[in-house]
Each structure stands twice: as C-alpha cells, then as structure tokens.
Amino acid sequence: MSVAFRRESDEEHLEPKFELPIPPGPNLVTAAGPALLAARAAAIEAQLAGAEGEAREPLLRDLRYWRTRVATAVVAPAPAPDEAGIGSTVTFRLNDATRTITIVGHDEADAEARIAYAAPLARALMGAAAGDCLPFQGRDDAIEVLDVERR
C-alpha cells in the first residue's frame, strides 16, 4: 500500500487550536465595561459546569480570553462633556445618512450601534464636538457631527 493512503491517526490531520486573539494596546472600557466582561466570564463558567468531553475545550479557551479581559480592563477617562470619546454617544451625518453610535471598548462593541474605539469611524470621531466637519475615507468633510452626549 502506498504511503499516501496510509494515515497514522485522525489527530495528525486536525486543524490546530489557537487562543482567541487579544486586541493590541490597553483594554479600555466604559464605566459599564468591567461588569459586562465579568458577566460574560460568569456565563461561560456556567456553561462549562454542564459541559463534558470535547465540548469543554472551546469553553475553556473562551474562559481564558474573558478572564484575561476582566483582569486587564481599564476604565477609560471620561471625555469632556461636549467632546466625543470612549463612552460618548455621537449623532452624525455621513453620506447623507444620519446615524447614532456609542464609542465603547473592544469587547463591549456590537453590530448595531456600539463600535470599538479602535474602529476607523470611532477614531475619526474621537475628540470631535457638535458642529465639527471631519475627514473620513479620503473626503475632507465626510462627517458632520450633529450631537455628542456623554453617557
């Protein structure tokens, strides 16, 4: 039999298991961030209590990630009341559409209206005040800031 058709074990052909990537830089969060991170870690611990066999490995990996994020969380300093920063809700006009987003830490972001402070749009908005016109995506006046509210 040819060596090409012989397999020692199924283990040698499995994809490697990597840790979840930690975003670079400090783990800045909003004032609500530490509690949110701790709740996610607790939810995984609860799932882990009922898991058996191979189902435990991905949960253990996720738990390592969330415990690291809880341990390294740093509440970002509050921005000035009229200035966009981590924890601010910003209403702006971009491409003739009005949107409202909240700038948060990496692990607090969602697909709806909460974006991480490292996202390009959030970076463009940081430090802006109502009435500012900001450059974005190669246009000098792409973003018009309508309102900034600190939460």
N, C-alpha and C. Protein backbone atom coordinates (compact mmCIF):
# COMPACT_ATOMS: atom_id res chain seq x y z
N MET A 1 0.84 -1.18 0.00
CA MET A 1 0.00 0.00 0.00
C MET A 1 0.89 1.24 0.00
N SER A 2 0.49 2.20 -0.76
CA SER A 2 1.25 3.44 -0.86
C SER A 2 1.17 4.22 0.45
N VAL A 3 2.23 4.93 0.76
CA VAL A 3 2.27 5.75 1.97
C VAL A 3 1.22 6.86 1.90
N ALA A 4 0.89 7.30 0.71
CA ALA A 4 -0.08 8.38 0.54
C ALA A 4 -1.46 8.00 1.04
N PHE A 5 -1.77 6.72 1.08
CA PHE A 5 -3.09 6.28 1.50
C PHE A 5 -3.13 5.78 2.94
N ARG A 6 -2.03 5.89 3.62
CA ARG A 6 -1.96 5.41 5.00
C ARG A 6 -1.98 6.60 5.95
N ARG A 7 -2.79 6.50 6.97
CA ARG A 7 -2.87 7.57 7.95
C ARG A 7 -2.60 6.96 9.31
N GLU A 8 -1.69 7.58 10.05
CA GLU A 8 -1.36 7.07 11.38
C GLU A 8 -2.53 7.24 12.33
N SER A 9 -3.09 8.46 12.35
CA SER A 9 -4.24 8.70 13.22
C SER A 9 -5.01 9.91 12.69
N ASP A 10 -6.21 10.07 13.14
CA ASP A 10 -7.00 11.23 12.75
C ASP A 10 -6.46 12.50 13.39
N GLU A 11 -5.79 12.39 14.52
CA GLU A 11 -5.28 13.55 15.25
C GLU A 11 -4.29 14.37 14.44
N GLU A 12 -3.47 13.73 13.63
CA GLU A 12 -2.44 14.47 12.91
C GLU A 12 -3.00 15.31 11.77
N HIS A 13 -4.29 15.17 11.45
CA HIS A 13 -4.88 15.94 10.36
C HIS A 13 -5.90 16.97 10.84
N LEU A 14 -5.99 17.15 12.14
CA LEU A 14 -6.91 18.14 12.67
C LEU A 14 -6.31 19.53 12.56
N GLU A 15 -7.18 20.53 12.42
CA GLU A 15 -6.73 21.92 12.41
C GLU A 15 -6.19 22.26 13.80
N PRO A 16 -5.14 23.08 13.85
CA PRO A 16 -4.62 23.47 15.16
C PRO A 16 -5.62 24.36 15.90
N LYS A 17 -5.60 24.28 17.20
CA LYS A 17 -6.49 25.07 18.04
C LYS A 17 -5.69 26.26 18.57
N PHE A 18 -6.12 27.46 18.22
CA PHE A 18 -5.44 28.67 18.64
C PHE A 18 -6.23 29.38 19.72
N GLU A 19 -5.54 30.17 20.53
CA GLU A 19 -6.20 31.02 21.51
C GLU A 19 -6.92 32.14 20.77
N LEU A 20 -7.95 32.70 21.39
CA LEU A 20 -8.64 33.85 20.81
C LEU A 20 -7.69 35.05 20.83
N PRO A 21 -7.62 35.80 19.74
CA PRO A 21 -6.68 36.92 19.70
C PRO A 21 -7.10 38.06 20.63
N ILE A 22 -6.15 38.60 21.34
CA ILE A 22 -6.37 39.75 22.21
C ILE A 22 -6.02 41.00 21.40
N PRO A 23 -6.94 41.97 21.31
CA PRO A 23 -6.62 43.18 20.56
C PRO A 23 -5.39 43.88 21.16
N PRO A 24 -4.54 44.47 20.31
CA PRO A 24 -3.35 45.14 20.82
C PRO A 24 -3.70 46.40 21.60
N GLY A 25 -2.81 46.80 22.46
CA GLY A 25 -2.99 48.03 23.23
C GLY A 25 -3.74 47.80 24.51
N PRO A 26 -4.00 48.88 25.22
CA PRO A 26 -4.70 48.76 26.50
C PRO A 26 -6.14 48.30 26.31
N ASN A 27 -6.67 47.65 27.32
CA ASN A 27 -8.05 47.16 27.29
C ASN A 27 -8.96 48.22 27.89
N LEU A 28 -9.16 49.31 27.16
CA LEU A 28 -10.01 50.41 27.63
C LEU A 28 -11.48 50.02 27.51
N VAL A 29 -12.25 50.35 28.55
CA VAL A 29 -13.67 50.05 28.57
C VAL A 29 -14.43 51.26 29.12
N THR A 30 -15.74 51.27 28.93
CA THR A 30 -16.58 52.30 29.53
C THR A 30 -16.79 51.95 31.00
N ALA A 31 -17.46 52.81 31.73
CA ALA A 31 -17.71 52.56 33.16
C ALA A 31 -18.50 51.26 33.36
N ALA A 32 -19.34 50.90 32.40
CA ALA A 32 -20.13 49.67 32.50
C ALA A 32 -19.34 48.44 32.05
N GLY A 33 -18.18 48.64 31.46
CA GLY A 33 -17.39 47.56 30.88
C GLY A 33 -16.97 46.46 31.83
N PRO A 34 -16.39 46.77 33.00
CA PRO A 34 -15.95 45.69 33.89
C PRO A 34 -17.07 44.72 34.27
N ALA A 35 -18.24 45.26 34.55
CA ALA A 35 -19.37 44.39 34.91
C ALA A 35 -19.80 43.54 33.71
N LEU A 36 -19.79 44.12 32.52
CA LEU A 36 -20.15 43.37 31.31
C LEU A 36 -19.18 42.23 31.06
N LEU A 37 -17.88 42.50 31.18
CA LEU A 37 -16.87 41.47 30.97
C LEU A 37 -17.00 40.36 32.02
N ALA A 38 -17.21 40.74 33.27
CA ALA A 38 -17.36 39.75 34.33
C ALA A 38 -18.59 38.88 34.10
N ALA A 39 -19.67 39.47 33.61
CA ALA A 39 -20.90 38.72 33.33
C ALA A 39 -20.66 37.70 32.21
N ARG A 40 -19.89 38.09 31.19
CA ARG A 40 -19.60 37.14 30.10
C ARG A 40 -18.75 35.98 30.61
N ALA A 41 -17.77 36.28 31.46
CA ALA A 41 -16.94 35.21 32.03
C ALA A 41 -17.80 34.28 32.89
N ALA A 42 -18.70 34.84 33.68
CA ALA A 42 -19.58 34.03 34.54
C ALA A 42 -20.51 33.15 33.70
N ALA A 43 -21.00 33.67 32.59
CA ALA A 43 -21.88 32.88 31.72
C ALA A 43 -21.14 31.68 31.14
N ILE A 44 -19.89 31.88 30.77
CA ILE A 44 -19.10 30.76 30.23
C ILE A 44 -18.79 29.75 31.33
N GLU A 45 -18.51 30.23 32.54
CA GLU A 45 -18.28 29.31 33.67
C GLU A 45 -19.51 28.45 33.92
N ALA A 46 -20.70 29.05 33.80
CA ALA A 46 -21.94 28.29 33.98
C ALA A 46 -22.11 27.24 32.89
N GLN A 47 -21.78 27.59 31.65
CA GLN A 47 -21.84 26.62 30.55
C GLN A 47 -20.84 25.50 30.77
N LEU A 48 -19.69 25.86 31.26
CA LEU A 48 -18.62 24.89 31.48
C LEU A 48 -19.00 23.87 32.54
N ALA A 49 -19.77 24.29 33.53
CA ALA A 49 -20.18 23.39 34.60
C ALA A 49 -21.01 22.22 34.06
N GLY A 50 -21.76 22.46 32.99
CA GLY A 50 -22.59 21.40 32.43
C GLY A 50 -21.99 20.71 31.22
N ALA A 51 -20.82 21.13 30.80
CA ALA A 51 -20.21 20.56 29.60
C ALA A 51 -19.36 19.34 29.93
N GLU A 52 -19.29 18.43 28.98
CA GLU A 52 -18.50 17.21 29.16
C GLU A 52 -17.67 16.95 27.92
N GLY A 53 -16.58 16.25 28.09
CA GLY A 53 -15.76 15.78 26.98
C GLY A 53 -15.18 16.89 26.14
N GLU A 54 -15.27 16.71 24.82
CA GLU A 54 -14.68 17.65 23.88
C GLU A 54 -15.38 19.01 23.87
N ALA A 55 -16.59 19.08 24.39
CA ALA A 55 -17.32 20.36 24.43
C ALA A 55 -16.67 21.33 25.41
N ARG A 56 -15.84 20.84 26.31
CA ARG A 56 -15.20 21.68 27.31
C ARG A 56 -14.05 22.52 26.74
N GLU A 57 -13.34 22.00 25.75
CA GLU A 57 -12.15 22.69 25.22
C GLU A 57 -12.44 24.09 24.69
N PRO A 58 -13.44 24.26 23.80
CA PRO A 58 -13.70 25.63 23.34
C PRO A 58 -14.19 26.55 24.45
N LEU A 59 -14.92 25.99 25.41
CA LEU A 59 -15.38 26.81 26.54
C LEU A 59 -14.21 27.23 27.41
N LEU A 60 -13.26 26.34 27.64
CA LEU A 60 -12.08 26.69 28.42
C LEU A 60 -11.27 27.76 27.71
N ARG A 61 -11.15 27.66 26.40
CA ARG A 61 -10.45 28.68 25.62
C ARG A 61 -11.15 30.03 25.76
N ASP A 62 -12.48 30.05 25.61
CA ASP A 62 -13.24 31.29 25.75
C ASP A 62 -13.10 31.86 27.16
N LEU A 63 -13.12 30.99 28.15
CA LEU A 63 -13.00 31.45 29.54
C LEU A 63 -11.62 32.08 29.78
N ARG A 64 -10.57 31.51 29.21
CA ARG A 64 -9.24 32.12 29.35
C ARG A 64 -9.24 33.53 28.76
N TYR A 65 -9.88 33.69 27.61
CA TYR A 65 -9.96 35.01 26.97
C TYR A 65 -10.68 36.00 27.88
N TRP A 66 -11.87 35.64 28.34
CA TRP A 66 -12.68 36.57 29.12
C TRP A 66 -12.06 36.86 30.48
N ARG A 67 -11.42 35.89 31.09
CA ARG A 67 -10.73 36.16 32.36
C ARG A 67 -9.57 37.13 32.14
N THR A 68 -8.86 36.99 31.05
CA THR A 68 -7.78 37.93 30.73
C THR A 68 -8.34 39.32 30.51
N ARG A 69 -9.46 39.43 29.81
CA ARG A 69 -10.06 40.73 29.54
C ARG A 69 -10.59 41.38 30.82
N VAL A 70 -11.13 40.57 31.73
CA VAL A 70 -11.59 41.10 33.02
C VAL A 70 -10.40 41.64 33.81
N ALA A 71 -9.31 40.86 33.84
CA ALA A 71 -8.13 41.24 34.63
C ALA A 71 -7.43 42.47 34.07
N THR A 72 -7.52 42.71 32.77
CA THR A 72 -6.78 43.82 32.17
C THR A 72 -7.64 45.03 31.86
N ALA A 73 -8.93 44.99 32.20
CA ALA A 73 -9.84 46.10 31.88
C ALA A 73 -9.43 47.36 32.63
N VAL A 74 -9.41 48.46 31.90
CA VAL A 74 -9.11 49.77 32.47
C VAL A 74 -10.23 50.71 32.02
N VAL A 75 -10.92 51.30 33.00
CA VAL A 75 -11.99 52.23 32.65
C VAL A 75 -11.35 53.49 32.06
N ALA A 76 -11.77 53.82 30.85
CA ALA A 76 -11.23 54.98 30.15
C ALA A 76 -11.65 56.26 30.86
N PRO A 77 -10.78 57.24 30.89
CA PRO A 77 -11.19 58.52 31.49
C PRO A 77 -12.33 59.12 30.68
N ALA A 78 -13.23 59.76 31.38
CA ALA A 78 -14.39 60.36 30.72
C ALA A 78 -13.94 61.53 29.85
N PRO A 79 -14.46 61.61 28.63
CA PRO A 79 -14.12 62.75 27.78
C PRO A 79 -14.81 64.02 28.30
N ALA A 80 -14.40 65.16 27.79
CA ALA A 80 -15.09 66.40 28.13
C ALA A 80 -16.56 66.26 27.74
N PRO A 81 -17.45 66.95 28.45
CA PRO A 81 -18.89 66.77 28.20
C PRO A 81 -19.32 67.00 26.75
N ASP A 82 -18.65 67.89 26.04
CA ASP A 82 -19.06 68.18 24.66
C ASP A 82 -18.12 67.58 23.62
N GLU A 83 -17.28 66.63 24.04
CA GLU A 83 -16.28 66.03 23.16
C GLU A 83 -16.48 64.53 23.05
N ALA A 84 -16.39 63.99 21.84
CA ALA A 84 -16.57 62.55 21.62
C ALA A 84 -15.36 61.78 22.15
N GLY A 85 -15.63 60.69 22.83
CA GLY A 85 -14.60 59.82 23.36
C GLY A 85 -15.22 58.50 23.78
N ILE A 86 -14.44 57.67 24.46
CA ILE A 86 -14.97 56.38 24.90
C ILE A 86 -16.08 56.63 25.91
N GLY A 87 -17.24 56.09 25.62
CA GLY A 87 -18.41 56.28 26.46
C GLY A 87 -19.37 57.34 25.92
N SER A 88 -19.00 58.03 24.86
CA SER A 88 -19.86 59.06 24.26
C SER A 88 -20.80 58.46 23.23
N THR A 89 -21.98 59.05 23.14
CA THR A 89 -22.91 58.72 22.07
C THR A 89 -22.89 59.89 21.10
N VAL A 90 -22.62 59.57 19.84
CA VAL A 90 -22.42 60.61 18.82
C VAL A 90 -23.46 60.43 17.72
N THR A 91 -24.14 61.52 17.40
CA THR A 91 -25.05 61.55 16.26
C THR A 91 -24.36 62.35 15.17
N PHE A 92 -24.31 61.77 13.97
CA PHE A 92 -23.57 62.40 12.89
C PHE A 92 -24.23 62.09 11.55
N ARG A 93 -23.82 62.85 10.54
CA ARG A 93 -24.29 62.62 9.18
C ARG A 93 -23.10 62.18 8.35
N LEU A 94 -23.25 61.06 7.66
CA LEU A 94 -22.22 60.51 6.79
C LEU A 94 -22.91 59.99 5.53
N ASN A 95 -22.49 60.43 4.37
CA ASN A 95 -23.09 60.01 3.09
C ASN A 95 -24.60 60.25 3.08
N ASP A 96 -25.02 61.41 3.54
CA ASP A 96 -26.43 61.83 3.57
C ASP A 96 -27.32 60.94 4.45
N ALA A 97 -26.72 60.18 5.34
CA ALA A 97 -27.49 59.36 6.28
C ALA A 97 -27.11 59.77 7.70
N THR A 98 -28.11 59.91 8.56
CA THR A 98 -27.87 60.26 9.95
C THR A 98 -27.81 58.99 10.78
N ARG A 99 -26.75 58.87 11.59
CA ARG A 99 -26.56 57.69 12.43
C ARG A 99 -26.21 58.13 13.84
N THR A 100 -26.49 57.26 14.79
CA THR A 100 -26.09 57.47 16.18
C THR A 100 -25.34 56.24 16.64
N ILE A 101 -24.14 56.44 17.16
CA ILE A 101 -23.33 55.34 17.66
C ILE A 101 -22.78 55.70 19.03
N THR A 102 -22.42 54.68 19.79
CA THR A 102 -21.75 54.87 21.06
C THR A 102 -20.36 54.28 20.93
N ILE A 103 -19.36 55.02 21.36
CA ILE A 103 -17.97 54.57 21.28
C ILE A 103 -17.66 53.82 22.57
N VAL A 104 -17.24 52.55 22.43
CA VAL A 104 -17.03 51.67 23.59
C VAL A 104 -15.70 50.91 23.45
N GLY A 105 -15.40 50.07 24.44
CA GLY A 105 -14.23 49.20 24.38
C GLY A 105 -14.44 48.06 23.39
N HIS A 106 -13.35 47.37 23.04
CA HIS A 106 -13.41 46.29 22.05
C HIS A 106 -14.48 45.25 22.37
N ASP A 107 -14.52 44.79 23.61
CA ASP A 107 -15.42 43.69 23.97
C ASP A 107 -16.84 44.15 24.27
N GLU A 108 -17.07 45.44 24.27
CA GLU A 108 -18.41 45.97 24.50
C GLU A 108 -19.14 46.24 23.19
N ALA A 109 -18.43 46.21 22.09
CA ALA A 109 -19.00 46.56 20.78
C ALA A 109 -20.01 45.51 20.32
N ASP A 110 -20.94 45.96 19.50
CA ASP A 110 -21.91 45.06 18.86
C ASP A 110 -22.09 45.51 17.42
N ALA A 111 -22.90 44.82 16.69
CA ALA A 111 -23.08 45.13 15.27
C ALA A 111 -24.09 46.26 15.04
N GLU A 112 -24.75 46.68 16.06
CA GLU A 112 -25.82 47.66 15.91
C GLU A 112 -25.31 49.10 16.03
N ALA A 113 -25.13 49.55 17.25
CA ALA A 113 -24.83 50.98 17.45
C ALA A 113 -23.68 51.22 18.42
N ARG A 114 -22.96 50.19 18.79
CA ARG A 114 -21.84 50.34 19.71
C ARG A 114 -20.58 49.90 18.96
N ILE A 115 -19.65 50.83 18.74
CA ILE A 115 -18.45 50.48 17.99
C ILE A 115 -17.21 50.67 18.86
N ALA A 116 -16.23 49.83 18.62
CA ALA A 116 -14.98 49.87 19.39
C ALA A 116 -14.21 51.15 19.06
N TYR A 117 -13.53 51.68 20.06
CA TYR A 117 -12.79 52.92 19.90
C TYR A 117 -11.67 52.82 18.86
N ALA A 118 -11.23 51.61 18.53
CA ALA A 118 -10.17 51.44 17.53
C ALA A 118 -10.71 51.35 16.11
N ALA A 119 -12.01 51.28 15.93
CA ALA A 119 -12.60 51.22 14.59
C ALA A 119 -12.33 52.55 13.86
N PRO A 120 -12.13 52.50 12.56
CA PRO A 120 -11.83 53.73 11.81
C PRO A 120 -12.85 54.85 12.03
N LEU A 121 -14.13 54.52 12.05
CA LEU A 121 -15.15 55.55 12.25
C LEU A 121 -15.01 56.17 13.64
N ALA A 122 -14.83 55.35 14.67
CA ALA A 122 -14.67 55.86 16.04
C ALA A 122 -13.42 56.73 16.14
N ARG A 123 -12.33 56.29 15.52
CA ARG A 123 -11.09 57.09 15.56
C ARG A 123 -11.31 58.46 14.91
N ALA A 124 -12.10 58.49 13.83
CA ALA A 124 -12.39 59.76 13.17
C ALA A 124 -13.22 60.67 14.07
N LEU A 125 -14.10 60.09 14.87
CA LEU A 125 -15.00 60.89 15.72
C LEU A 125 -14.37 61.33 17.04
N MET A 126 -13.34 60.62 17.51
CA MET A 126 -12.74 60.93 18.81
C MET A 126 -12.26 62.38 18.86
N GLY A 127 -12.66 63.08 19.89
CA GLY A 127 -12.25 64.46 20.08
C GLY A 127 -13.14 65.48 19.38
N ALA A 128 -14.11 65.02 18.61
CA ALA A 128 -14.98 65.94 17.87
C ALA A 128 -16.08 66.48 18.77
N ALA A 129 -16.62 67.63 18.38
CA ALA A 129 -17.74 68.25 19.09
C ALA A 129 -18.85 68.52 18.08
N ALA A 130 -20.04 68.80 18.59
CA ALA A 130 -21.18 69.11 17.72
C ALA A 130 -20.82 70.28 16.83
N GLY A 131 -21.15 70.15 15.54
CA GLY A 131 -20.86 71.20 14.57
C GLY A 131 -19.58 70.98 13.79
N ASP A 132 -18.74 70.04 14.23
CA ASP A 132 -17.49 69.77 13.52
C ASP A 132 -17.75 69.01 12.22
N CYS A 133 -16.95 69.31 11.21
CA CYS A 133 -16.93 68.53 9.97
C CYS A 133 -15.59 67.82 9.93
N LEU A 134 -15.61 66.50 9.73
CA LEU A 134 -14.41 65.69 9.88
C LEU A 134 -14.04 64.96 8.60
N PRO A 135 -12.75 64.74 8.40
CA PRO A 135 -12.33 63.93 7.24
C PRO A 135 -12.57 62.44 7.52
N PHE A 136 -12.91 61.72 6.47
CA PHE A 136 -13.13 60.28 6.59
C PHE A 136 -13.13 59.68 5.19
N GLN A 137 -12.48 58.57 5.01
CA GLN A 137 -12.42 57.85 3.74
C GLN A 137 -12.00 58.74 2.57
N GLY A 138 -11.00 59.57 2.81
CA GLY A 138 -10.45 60.38 1.75
C GLY A 138 -11.19 61.67 1.44
N ARG A 139 -12.26 61.94 2.13
CA ARG A 139 -13.01 63.19 1.93
C ARG A 139 -12.78 64.10 3.13
N ASP A 140 -12.52 65.37 2.89
CA ASP A 140 -12.22 66.30 3.98
C ASP A 140 -13.42 66.60 4.88
N ASP A 141 -14.61 66.63 4.32
CA ASP A 141 -15.80 66.97 5.10
C ASP A 141 -16.84 65.86 5.05
N ALA A 142 -16.41 64.64 5.17
CA ALA A 142 -17.29 63.47 5.03
C ALA A 142 -18.28 63.33 6.18
N ILE A 143 -17.85 63.69 7.39
CA ILE A 143 -18.68 63.51 8.58
C ILE A 143 -19.06 64.87 9.15
N GLU A 144 -20.35 65.06 9.39
CA GLU A 144 -20.82 66.25 10.10
C GLU A 144 -21.35 65.79 11.45
N VAL A 145 -20.72 66.23 12.52
CA VAL A 145 -21.13 65.84 13.88
C VAL A 145 -22.32 66.70 14.27
N LEU A 146 -23.44 66.04 14.60
CA LEU A 146 -24.66 66.76 14.97
C LEU A 146 -24.81 66.91 16.48
N ASP A 147 -24.43 65.87 17.23
CA ASP A 147 -24.60 65.93 18.68
C ASP A 147 -23.63 64.96 19.35
N VAL A 148 -23.13 65.34 20.51
CA VAL A 148 -22.27 64.47 21.31
C VAL A 148 -22.85 64.46 22.73
N GLU A 149 -23.10 63.26 23.22
CA GLU A 149 -23.68 63.09 24.55
C GLU A 149 -22.82 62.12 25.34
N ARG A 150 -22.43 62.48 26.54
CA ARG A 150 -21.66 61.58 27.39
C ARG A 150 -22.63 60.74 28.20
N ARG A 151 -22.38 59.43 28.22
CA ARG A 151 -23.26 58.52 28.96
C ARG A 151 -22.68 58.18 30.28
